[in-house]
Structure formats: C-alpha cells, structure tokens
JSON list of C-alpha atoms in Angstrom, two decimals:
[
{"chain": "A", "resi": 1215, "resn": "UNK", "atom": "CA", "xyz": [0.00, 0.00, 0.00]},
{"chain": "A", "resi": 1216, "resn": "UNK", "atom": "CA", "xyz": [2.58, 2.42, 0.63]},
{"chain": "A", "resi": 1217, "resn": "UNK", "atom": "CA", "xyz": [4.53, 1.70, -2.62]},
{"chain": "A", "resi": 1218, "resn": "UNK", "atom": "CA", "xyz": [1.61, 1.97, -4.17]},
{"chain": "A", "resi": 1219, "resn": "UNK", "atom": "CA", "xyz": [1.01, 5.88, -2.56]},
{"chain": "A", "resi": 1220, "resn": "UNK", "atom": "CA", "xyz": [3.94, 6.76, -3.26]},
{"chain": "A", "resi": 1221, "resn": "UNK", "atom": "CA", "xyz": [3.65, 5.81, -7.34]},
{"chain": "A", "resi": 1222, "resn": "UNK", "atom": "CA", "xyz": [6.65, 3.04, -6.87]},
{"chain": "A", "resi": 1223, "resn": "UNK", "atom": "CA", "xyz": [4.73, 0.60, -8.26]},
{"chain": "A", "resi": 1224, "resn": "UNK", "atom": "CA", "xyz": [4.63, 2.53, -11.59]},
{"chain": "A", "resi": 1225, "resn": "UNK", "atom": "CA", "xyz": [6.37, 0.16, -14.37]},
{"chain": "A", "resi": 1226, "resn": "UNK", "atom": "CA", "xyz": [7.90, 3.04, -15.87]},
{"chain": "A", "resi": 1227, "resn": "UNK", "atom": "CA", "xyz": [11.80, 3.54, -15.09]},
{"chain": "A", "resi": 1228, "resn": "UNK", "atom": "CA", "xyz": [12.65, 5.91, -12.45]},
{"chain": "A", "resi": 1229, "resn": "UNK", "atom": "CA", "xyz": [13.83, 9.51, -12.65]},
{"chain": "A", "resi": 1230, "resn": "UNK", "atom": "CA", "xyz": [17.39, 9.95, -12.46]},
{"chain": "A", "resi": 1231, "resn": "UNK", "atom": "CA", "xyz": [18.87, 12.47, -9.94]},
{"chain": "A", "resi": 1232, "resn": "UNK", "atom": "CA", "xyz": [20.25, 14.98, -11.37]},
{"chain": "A", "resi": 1233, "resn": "UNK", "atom": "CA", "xyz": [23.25, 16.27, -8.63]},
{"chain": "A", "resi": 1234, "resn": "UNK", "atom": "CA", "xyz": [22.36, 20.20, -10.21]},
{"chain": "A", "resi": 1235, "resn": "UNK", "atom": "CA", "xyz": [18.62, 20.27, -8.95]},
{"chain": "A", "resi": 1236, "resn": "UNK", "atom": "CA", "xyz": [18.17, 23.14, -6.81]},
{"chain": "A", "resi": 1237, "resn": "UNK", "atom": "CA", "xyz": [16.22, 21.77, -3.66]},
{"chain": "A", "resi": 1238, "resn": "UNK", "atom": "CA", "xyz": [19.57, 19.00, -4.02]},
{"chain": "A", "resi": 1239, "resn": "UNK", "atom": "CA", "xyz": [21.87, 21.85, -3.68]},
{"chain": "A", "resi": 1240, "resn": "UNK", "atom": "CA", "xyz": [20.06, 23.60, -1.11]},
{"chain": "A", "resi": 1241, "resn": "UNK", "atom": "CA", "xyz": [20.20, 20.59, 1.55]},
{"chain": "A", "resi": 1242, "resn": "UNK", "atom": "CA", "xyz": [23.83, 19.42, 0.70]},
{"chain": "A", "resi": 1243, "resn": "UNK", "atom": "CA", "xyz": [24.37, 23.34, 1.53]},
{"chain": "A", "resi": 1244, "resn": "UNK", "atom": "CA", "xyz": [22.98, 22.54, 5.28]},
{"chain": "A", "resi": 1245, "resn": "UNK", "atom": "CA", "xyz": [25.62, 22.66, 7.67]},
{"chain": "A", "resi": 1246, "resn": "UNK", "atom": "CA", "xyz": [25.42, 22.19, 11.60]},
{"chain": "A", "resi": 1247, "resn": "UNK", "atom": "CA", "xyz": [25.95, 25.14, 12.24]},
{"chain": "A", "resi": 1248, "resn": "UNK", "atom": "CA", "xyz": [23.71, 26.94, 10.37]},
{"chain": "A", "resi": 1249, "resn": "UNK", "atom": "CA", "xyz": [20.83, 25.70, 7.65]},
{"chain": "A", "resi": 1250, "resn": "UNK", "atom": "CA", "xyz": [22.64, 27.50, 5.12]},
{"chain": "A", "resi": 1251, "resn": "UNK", "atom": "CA", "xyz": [25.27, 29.94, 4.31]},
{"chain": "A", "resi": 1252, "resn": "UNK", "atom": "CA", "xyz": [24.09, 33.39, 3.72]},
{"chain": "A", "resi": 1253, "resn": "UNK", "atom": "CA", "xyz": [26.25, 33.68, 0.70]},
{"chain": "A", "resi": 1254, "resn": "UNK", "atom": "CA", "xyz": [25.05, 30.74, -0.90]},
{"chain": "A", "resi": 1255, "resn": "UNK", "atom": "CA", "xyz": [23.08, 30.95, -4.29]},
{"chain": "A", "resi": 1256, "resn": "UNK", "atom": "CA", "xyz": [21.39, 27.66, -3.87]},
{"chain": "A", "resi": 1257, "resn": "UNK", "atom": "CA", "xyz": [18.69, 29.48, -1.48]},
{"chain": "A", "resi": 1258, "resn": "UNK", "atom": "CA", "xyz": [17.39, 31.81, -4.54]},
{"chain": "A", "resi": 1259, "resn": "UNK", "atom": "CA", "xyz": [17.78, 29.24, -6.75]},
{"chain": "A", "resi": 1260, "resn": "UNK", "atom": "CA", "xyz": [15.64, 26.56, -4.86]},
{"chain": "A", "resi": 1261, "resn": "UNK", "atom": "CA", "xyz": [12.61, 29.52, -4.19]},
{"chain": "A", "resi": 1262, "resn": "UNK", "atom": "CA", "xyz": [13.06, 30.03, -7.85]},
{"chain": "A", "resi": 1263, "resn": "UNK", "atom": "CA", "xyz": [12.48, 26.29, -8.45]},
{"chain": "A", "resi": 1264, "resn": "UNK", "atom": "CA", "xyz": [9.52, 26.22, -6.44]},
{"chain": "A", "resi": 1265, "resn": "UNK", "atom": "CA", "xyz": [7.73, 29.27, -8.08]},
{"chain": "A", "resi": 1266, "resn": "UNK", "atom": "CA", "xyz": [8.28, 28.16, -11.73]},
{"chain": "A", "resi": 1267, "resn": "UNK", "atom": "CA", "xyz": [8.53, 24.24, -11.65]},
{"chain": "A", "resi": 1268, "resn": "UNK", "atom": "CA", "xyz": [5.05, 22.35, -11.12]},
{"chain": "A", "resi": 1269, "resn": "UNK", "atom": "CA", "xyz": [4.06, 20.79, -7.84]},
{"chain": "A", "resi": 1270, "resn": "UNK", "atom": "CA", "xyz": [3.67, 17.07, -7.87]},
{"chain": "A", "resi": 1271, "resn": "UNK", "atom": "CA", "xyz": [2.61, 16.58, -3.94]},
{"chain": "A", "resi": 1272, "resn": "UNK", "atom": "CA", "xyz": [2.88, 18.04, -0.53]},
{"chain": "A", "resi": 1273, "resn": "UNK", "atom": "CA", "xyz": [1.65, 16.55, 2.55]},
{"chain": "A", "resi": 1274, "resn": "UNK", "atom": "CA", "xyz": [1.55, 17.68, 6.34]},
{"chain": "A", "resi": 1275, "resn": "UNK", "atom": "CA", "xyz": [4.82, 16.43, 8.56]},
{"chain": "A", "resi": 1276, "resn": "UNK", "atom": "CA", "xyz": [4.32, 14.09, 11.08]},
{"chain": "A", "resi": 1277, "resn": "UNK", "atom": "CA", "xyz": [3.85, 16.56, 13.84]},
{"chain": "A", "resi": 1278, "resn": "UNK", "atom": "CA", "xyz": [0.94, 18.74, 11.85]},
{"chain": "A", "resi": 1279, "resn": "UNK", "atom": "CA", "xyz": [-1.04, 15.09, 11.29]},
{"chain": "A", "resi": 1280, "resn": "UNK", "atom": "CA", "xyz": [-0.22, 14.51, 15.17]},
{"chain": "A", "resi": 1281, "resn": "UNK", "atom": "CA", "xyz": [-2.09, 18.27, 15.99]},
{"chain": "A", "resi": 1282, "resn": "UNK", "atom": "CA", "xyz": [-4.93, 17.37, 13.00]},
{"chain": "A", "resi": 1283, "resn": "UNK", "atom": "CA", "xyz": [-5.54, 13.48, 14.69]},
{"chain": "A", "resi": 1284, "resn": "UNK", "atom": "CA", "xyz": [-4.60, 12.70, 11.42]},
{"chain": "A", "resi": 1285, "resn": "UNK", "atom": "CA", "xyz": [-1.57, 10.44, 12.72]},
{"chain": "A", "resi": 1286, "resn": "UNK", "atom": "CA", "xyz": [-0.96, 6.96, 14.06]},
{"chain": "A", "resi": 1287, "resn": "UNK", "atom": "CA", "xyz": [0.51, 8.20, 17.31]},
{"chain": "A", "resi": 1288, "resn": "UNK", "atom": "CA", "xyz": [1.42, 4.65, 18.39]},
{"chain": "A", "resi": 1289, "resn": "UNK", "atom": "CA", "xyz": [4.01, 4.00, 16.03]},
{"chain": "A", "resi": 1290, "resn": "UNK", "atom": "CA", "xyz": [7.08, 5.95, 17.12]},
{"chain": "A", "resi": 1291, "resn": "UNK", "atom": "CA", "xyz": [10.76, 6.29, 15.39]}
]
C-alpha cells in the first residue's frame, strides 16, 4: 500500500537524480551550524524552483497530522 502511494509501483523507469537540482543543492548546503550559508546561491535558486517548476505533492509532517488526529501516534521512530 505504501509503494503503491507513493507511485513506486509505476512500471515506468525511475527519474534519475540529477546532482544540479536546486532543492539538491540547497540541503547538501545545510551545515550544523547553520541551515545555510548566507552567501550561498542555492537558497534563490531553490525559491526560484519552487515558483516556476510544477508541484507534484505536498503533505503535512508528522507533527501537523499529530495536531490534526490525522496520525498513528502509536508508532514511534
């Protein structure tokens, strides 16, 4: 069932990741001390990617289905 959500069941080959995506760059660009550097381009580029490239799903995290009830509670990491 969860394949299945999550289209891996589809028979056609999957994408290939491409190491110059934007949203890529952005979180190898996360550090521990910061989330990003403030000189880094990857930050514009990635809210550029997400204004002009099409939205293929979004869900809540795990803590906004936890607030909504919307969460199996009992299953912890």
């Amino acid at each position: 069932l969860y394949r299945e959500e999550l289209n891996l069941t589809s028979p056609a080959a999957p994408l290939p990741l491409r190491p110059e995506a934007g949203w890529l760059q952005f979180h190898l660009g996360i550090s521990r001390d910061g989330l990003y550097p403030r000189s880094s381009p990857a930050v514009t580029r990635l809210l550029r990617d997400m204004q002009e490239l099409p939205t293929i799903s979004a869900d809540y995290s795990q803590d906004e289905k936890a607030l909504l009830g919307a969460c199996d509670c009992s299953q912890s990491e």
